[in-house]
Amino acid sequence: MHDDGPTGRERDQVTIKDLSAELDLSITTISRALNGYSDVSAKTRERVQQAARDMGYTPNRNAQRLVTQKSHSIGWIKGDGSQHFVDPHFVEVFAGVLREVKNYDYDVVFASGDEKEIIPLYERYVKDQSVDGFILELPQPNDARIDYLLDADIPFVVHGREARSDKYAWVDIDNFGLFETLTTVLIGAGHKHIAFINGDEHYSFAVERRRGAQAALEKMNLAPDSLTIYNAVHPMVHAGFQLTQKALEDPTITAIIYSSAVMAVEGQAAIEGSSRTIGEDLEIATMDDELRHVDVSHLEDKISFVRAPLNDSGHALVRQLMQRIQNKGAPSGELIPGRIKLRPNLPAHLVPDCFEVEQAK
Amino acid sequence: MHDDGPTGRERDQVTIKDLSAELDLSITTISRALNGYSDVSAKTRERVQQAARDMGYTPNRNAQRLVTQKSHSIGWIKGDGSQHFVDPHFVEVFAGVLREVKNYDYDVVFASGDEKEIIPLYERYVKDQSVDGFILELPQPNDARIDYLLDADIPFVVHGREARSDKYAWVDIDNFGLFETLTTVLIGAGHKHIAFINGDEHYSFAVERRRGAQAALEKMNLAPDSLTIYNAVHPMVHAGFQLTQKALEDPTITAIIYSSAVMAVEGQAAIEGSSRTIGEDLEIATMDDELRHVDVSHLEDKISFVRAPLNDSGHALVRQLMQRIQNKGAPSGELIPGRIKLRPNLPAHLVPDCFEVEQAK
DNA sequence: TTCTTTTTCCAAAACGTTTTGGTAGATTAT
DNA sequence: ATAATCTACCAAAACGTTTTGGAAAAAGAA
């Protein structure tokens, strides 16, 4: 029966005071030398930097945060009940964000909460000084989070758009443009009956994609019923297979557009089980989400792709948010540029200039 | 041409000093009242709490962190090049972690880095006092991260196990036991030729599952070739479909075990396209990962499941890490208990006691 | 009553930085 | 030679908490 001994894990950090003692300089000078101020001589600065390295000095972030009144962190808070949580797109954007924040020496603090807790969480993290600003995603019409953040004048950036997106900074991929272009190209190649296998239109990005495809019809003077829409409903594993089977029951269909690479890969199995052959009597085009667990390389030569790298979205989100945090200029939106890769015989001249286009020969 | 005006975003937080002035009490008393010390009268405590609410006081985390020398944050650092990043299991565990940390009033800071940056990142985050401990996952044999963290005596917990897992705290699901049990039950029901559609054995969890299934053979006195192993290779979308087709080419197969619900759902399509019928001349059992984007409800009555909730893993990870941070006891491992749901005619008595078993009638 | 104990409060130090407002000395200008 | 400027440094205050070591007042014990 004895008392808790020492834990043995007291790491004693080397502080600016240790450097000061070691070098016989004031802590002011140490601080200013390390932070690149001009009122310290080159020789002294060199000495300080050397000693800092030698002694393994790392400034205490919490002291910095306290005195500068900046957390050097951004917050990302998700509703924990949401289906969205597991969306693989999220992970890709997340990866892009994590990579980009390092360029600003920022950290990311992540939290989840019940739908009703979200706004109090935003409030707390800011009052806390845990966080300088927020990333949010999947904005909904009249999103209460956006109401709050705008009203409280807290820096934030949104992945996606809704009605008042001119009021805040956002980043989005050009869902409308991507699918308008893809559809236009297929129509330009002579297809008059096209299937569009889309995601769940509960999500606004799916709605945008469908609208883009339909806009192409109008532009190319085709009747609305030239495009048949098939919507996957969440949860949607294997929807691509089933919807493709359904689409192929219509013999007039000569082309299929997929809204995601997963569905395209699944669809391929259904096509192989049918009498059709990709690239011969069936033209396939798809959005390639570039998710790491979906390999489309075996299809590269047989089908066409539009792409809009989600990692770039993550990078852009961070850049936009940093502008907001530093209060630079008016909030602006950023559309991630798309790329398109076309099969040989498709009409590349129909692709607008804002796209980077590549064509296999 | 004018100077930058005021930014207009200076939020002036209410501090403990404001409360002190308002209530005419020392800041010591305010602090102690709010932190539940016993040397403050009930009446005063009440007054303080009321005023704190009224004035919207939230303690500044960075000041707290500085003075207590605790960050009240845990770190999670991932290699950003890894395929693993997108693993949907990660997201579920992550969600569990996020939910549990709130019970400890902790935050999660997340970072990614190049494989070579990881260890320096661990080092920085600790010296920084950004973080009190770490969660890591997918440990590899002789994992350098674990070497470092053990050596530096930094609190951490691992999701998964490797050779020296007796030296640190870990949480894992009982992959071996889950699949040993599932296989035992099928053998006990009389199946003599079983297909096991497993994940990529590059991952140790997949190896464990295969070993568990094979252990069942031995226990039940069946020859090793009674179990045919099919391995999906990453990236594995649609592998369940293809591997099932392949398995069904063997007419002696009377049961299939799937290593994931996604593959089971995909496999179902292949079975429907064959001459077999689930539950009649083909017995199906699967791991249900309980991922939010995979719906197995339509299969509930037709096949058997083992489950080991990933959210629970997240909760356990946090609990274990908190023990380490508070330096309580020796590091211990925690096996997440499994559950099993059996179809009517399967022999439930073969399930070991550590499982929670349910049987449809 | 007087002494002791308990209750309730507080002043001051500490955590590790950054920033403000200097000053002493060297250099340049007059 | 004197004044003005520039260079290189520093003491002290500040950021907002928690904690330490009391001390005054109230209650209880003798």
Short mmCIF file of C-alpha atoms in Angstrom, two decimals, chain A residues 7-9 11 13-14 55-66 69-71 79-83 85-88 90-92 94-95 98-99 102 105-114 117 121 124-130 132 152-155 234-238 241-242 261-262 265-270 272 291-295 323-327, chain B residues 7-9 11 13-14 55-66 69-71 79-83 85-88 90-92 94-95 98-99 102 105-114 117 121 123-130 132 152-155 234-238 241-242 262 265-270 272 291-295 323-327:
data_model
loop_
_atom_site.label_atom_id
_atom_site.label_comp_id
_atom_site.label_asym_id
_atom_site.label_seq_id
_atom_site.Cartn_x
_atom_site.Cartn_y
_atom_site.Cartn_z
CA THR A 7 4.65 9.31 -13.07
CA GLY A 8 8.00 9.51 -14.74
CA ARG A 9 6.59 11.32 -17.71
CA ARG A 11 8.98 16.12 -19.98
CA GLN A 13 10.52 21.39 -22.33
CA VAL A 14 13.29 23.76 -23.17
CA MET A 55 18.86 22.42 -27.47
CA GLY A 56 15.79 21.19 -29.33
CA TYR A 57 13.73 24.27 -28.67
CA THR A 58 10.14 24.25 -29.87
CA PRO A 59 7.99 27.23 -28.97
CA ASN A 60 5.05 26.40 -26.77
CA ARG A 61 2.01 26.78 -28.94
CA ASN A 62 -0.35 27.53 -26.13
CA ALA A 63 1.74 30.41 -24.91
CA GLN A 64 1.87 31.73 -28.44
CA ARG A 65 -1.83 31.30 -28.86
CA LEU A 66 -2.54 33.04 -25.61
CA GLN A 69 -4.94 35.73 -29.54
CA LYS A 70 -4.82 33.46 -32.54
CA SER A 71 -5.20 29.71 -32.29
CA GLY A 79 -23.08 16.24 -37.53
CA ASP A 80 -22.48 12.77 -36.18
CA GLY A 81 -25.82 11.34 -37.10
CA SER A 82 -25.45 12.13 -40.73
CA GLN A 83 -25.08 9.61 -43.46
CA PHE A 85 -20.03 11.17 -42.46
CA VAL A 86 -18.88 8.17 -44.33
CA ASP A 87 -18.99 9.73 -47.75
CA PRO A 88 -15.68 8.82 -49.37
CA PHE A 90 -15.27 13.72 -47.57
CA VAL A 91 -12.11 11.80 -46.92
CA GLU A 92 -10.49 13.01 -50.11
CA PHE A 94 -10.15 16.12 -45.86
CA ALA A 95 -6.82 14.78 -47.11
CA LEU A 98 -4.67 18.42 -44.16
CA ARG A 99 -1.99 18.76 -46.76
CA LYS A 102 0.73 22.71 -43.28
CA ASP A 105 1.43 26.29 -40.09
CA TYR A 106 -2.12 25.68 -39.06
CA ASP A 107 -3.68 22.69 -37.34
CA VAL A 108 -7.07 21.11 -37.85
CA VAL A 109 -9.29 20.31 -34.93
CA PHE A 110 -12.13 18.04 -35.72
CA ALA A 111 -15.30 17.50 -33.76
CA SER A 112 -18.70 15.98 -34.24
CA GLY A 113 -21.96 16.63 -32.58
CA ASP A 114 -25.63 16.02 -32.58
CA GLU A 117 -25.18 20.79 -30.78
CA LEU A 121 -20.03 23.99 -30.71
CA ARG A 124 -17.69 27.50 -27.96
CA TYR A 125 -14.71 26.83 -30.20
CA VAL A 126 -14.50 30.47 -31.10
CA LYS A 127 -14.98 31.85 -27.59
CA ASP A 128 -12.56 29.22 -26.43
CA GLN A 129 -10.02 30.50 -28.85
CA SER A 130 -9.59 26.89 -29.89
CA ASP A 132 -9.80 30.82 -35.85
CA ALA A 152 -21.49 36.20 -35.57
CA ASP A 153 -18.95 37.32 -38.15
CA ILE A 154 -16.81 34.22 -37.75
CA PRO A 155 -14.49 33.30 -40.63
CA HIS A 234 -28.77 5.98 -50.51
CA PRO A 235 -27.34 3.59 -49.33
CA MET A 236 -26.17 2.80 -52.77
CA VAL A 237 -23.67 -0.01 -52.86
CA HIS A 238 -24.29 -1.94 -56.03
CA PHE A 241 -25.13 -2.70 -61.38
CA GLN A 242 -28.86 -2.73 -60.93
CA ALA A 261 -16.72 5.86 -60.88
CA VAL A 262 -18.01 3.31 -58.42
CA VAL A 265 -17.29 -0.04 -62.39
CA GLU A 266 -20.34 -1.80 -61.07
CA GLY A 267 -22.16 -1.08 -64.31
CA GLN A 268 -19.40 -2.64 -66.31
CA ALA A 269 -20.25 -6.02 -64.78
CA ALA A 270 -23.86 -5.63 -65.86
CA GLU A 272 -20.58 -7.69 -69.63
CA LEU A 291 -11.27 7.89 -54.99
CA ARG A 292 -8.38 5.79 -53.86
CA HIS A 293 -10.35 2.60 -53.51
CA VAL A 294 -11.80 2.72 -56.98
CA ASP A 295 -9.60 1.63 -59.80
CA GLN A 323 -8.05 34.85 -46.63
CA ARG A 324 -11.09 35.13 -44.43
CA ILE A 325 -9.11 34.72 -41.24
CA GLN A 326 -6.70 37.40 -42.34
CA ASN A 327 -9.68 39.44 -43.44
CA THR B 7 -11.16 44.66 -39.33
CA GLY B 8 -14.36 44.77 -37.38
CA ARG B 9 -13.88 41.26 -36.11
CA ARG B 11 -14.46 39.80 -30.49
CA GLN B 13 -14.22 37.80 -24.85
CA VAL B 14 -15.52 38.05 -21.36
CA MET B 55 -22.32 37.20 -19.29
CA GLY B 56 -21.56 34.31 -21.61
CA TYR B 57 -18.26 33.44 -20.01
CA THR B 58 -16.21 30.67 -21.60
CA PRO B 59 -12.77 30.00 -20.18
CA ASN B 60 -9.96 30.61 -22.59
CA ARG B 61 -8.60 27.20 -23.46
CA ASN B 62 -5.16 28.41 -24.31
CA ALA B 63 -4.70 30.05 -20.96
CA GLN B 64 -5.87 26.88 -19.31
CA ARG B 65 -3.57 24.79 -21.42
CA LEU B 66 -0.64 27.03 -20.66
CA GLN B 69 0.51 22.10 -19.00
CA LYS B 70 -2.13 19.89 -20.52
CA SER B 71 -3.51 20.44 -23.96
CA GLY B 79 0.36 9.07 -43.58
CA ASP B 80 -1.14 10.99 -46.46
CA GLY B 81 0.12 8.73 -49.17
CA SER B 82 -1.55 5.69 -47.78
CA GLN B 83 -4.37 3.85 -49.42
CA PHE B 85 -6.78 6.97 -45.78
CA VAL B 86 -9.99 6.31 -47.53
CA ASP B 87 -10.84 3.10 -45.75
CA PRO B 88 -14.46 3.45 -44.69
CA PHE B 90 -11.46 4.53 -40.55
CA VAL B 91 -14.35 6.90 -40.75
CA GLU B 92 -16.49 4.78 -38.46
CA PHE B 94 -13.14 8.19 -36.22
CA ALA B 95 -16.80 8.90 -35.57
CA LEU B 98 -15.15 11.99 -31.80
CA ARG B 99 -18.19 11.01 -29.85
CA LYS B 102 -16.55 14.79 -25.61
CA ASP B 105 -13.78 17.38 -22.64
CA TYR B 106 -11.01 16.65 -25.04
CA ASP B 107 -10.47 17.78 -28.60
CA VAL B 108 -9.04 15.90 -31.54
CA VAL B 109 -6.39 17.44 -33.70
CA PHE B 110 -5.81 15.69 -36.94
CA ALA B 111 -2.84 15.92 -39.23
CA SER B 112 -1.36 14.07 -42.13
CA GLY B 113 2.14 13.84 -43.38
CA ASP B 114 4.51 12.13 -45.69
CA GLU B 117 7.38 13.29 -41.60
CA LEU B 121 5.23 15.41 -36.33
CA GLU B 123 7.67 14.95 -31.70
CA ARG B 124 6.58 18.44 -32.53
CA TYR B 125 3.01 18.03 -31.36
CA VAL B 126 4.20 16.86 -27.99
CA LYS B 127 6.92 19.47 -27.51
CA ASP B 128 4.44 22.01 -28.75
CA GLN B 129 2.02 20.96 -26.09
CA SER B 130 -0.54 20.76 -28.86
CA ASP B 132 -1.36 14.98 -24.76
CA ALA B 152 9.88 8.81 -25.88
CA ASP B 153 7.34 7.65 -23.31
CA ILE B 154 4.48 9.47 -24.98
CA PRO B 155 0.94 8.24 -24.27
CA HIS B 234 -7.09 -3.58 -53.35
CA PRO B 235 -8.69 -1.50 -54.83
CA MET B 236 -11.60 -3.80 -54.46
CA VAL B 237 -14.83 -2.29 -55.64
CA HIS B 238 -16.93 -5.05 -57.10
CA PHE B 241 -19.32 -9.98 -57.40
CA GLN B 242 -16.44 -11.42 -59.33
CA VAL B 262 -19.99 -4.80 -49.19
CA VAL B 265 -24.11 -7.40 -51.10
CA GLU B 266 -22.15 -7.52 -54.33
CA GLY B 267 -22.07 -11.30 -54.13
CA GLN B 268 -25.80 -11.47 -53.81
CA ALA B 269 -26.14 -10.12 -57.35
CA ALA B 270 -23.86 -12.85 -58.64
CA GLU B 272 -29.10 -14.22 -58.23
CA LEU B 291 -20.87 0.87 -42.47
CA ARG B 292 -23.44 3.52 -43.02
CA HIS B 293 -23.45 3.31 -46.76
CA VAL B 294 -24.05 -0.42 -46.86
CA ASP B 295 -27.53 -1.64 -46.28
CA GLN B 323 -5.88 5.97 -18.97
CA ARG B 324 -2.45 6.35 -20.51
CA ILE B 325 -2.56 10.13 -20.33
CA GLN B 326 -3.56 9.98 -16.69
CA ASN B 327 -0.93 7.30 -16.24
#
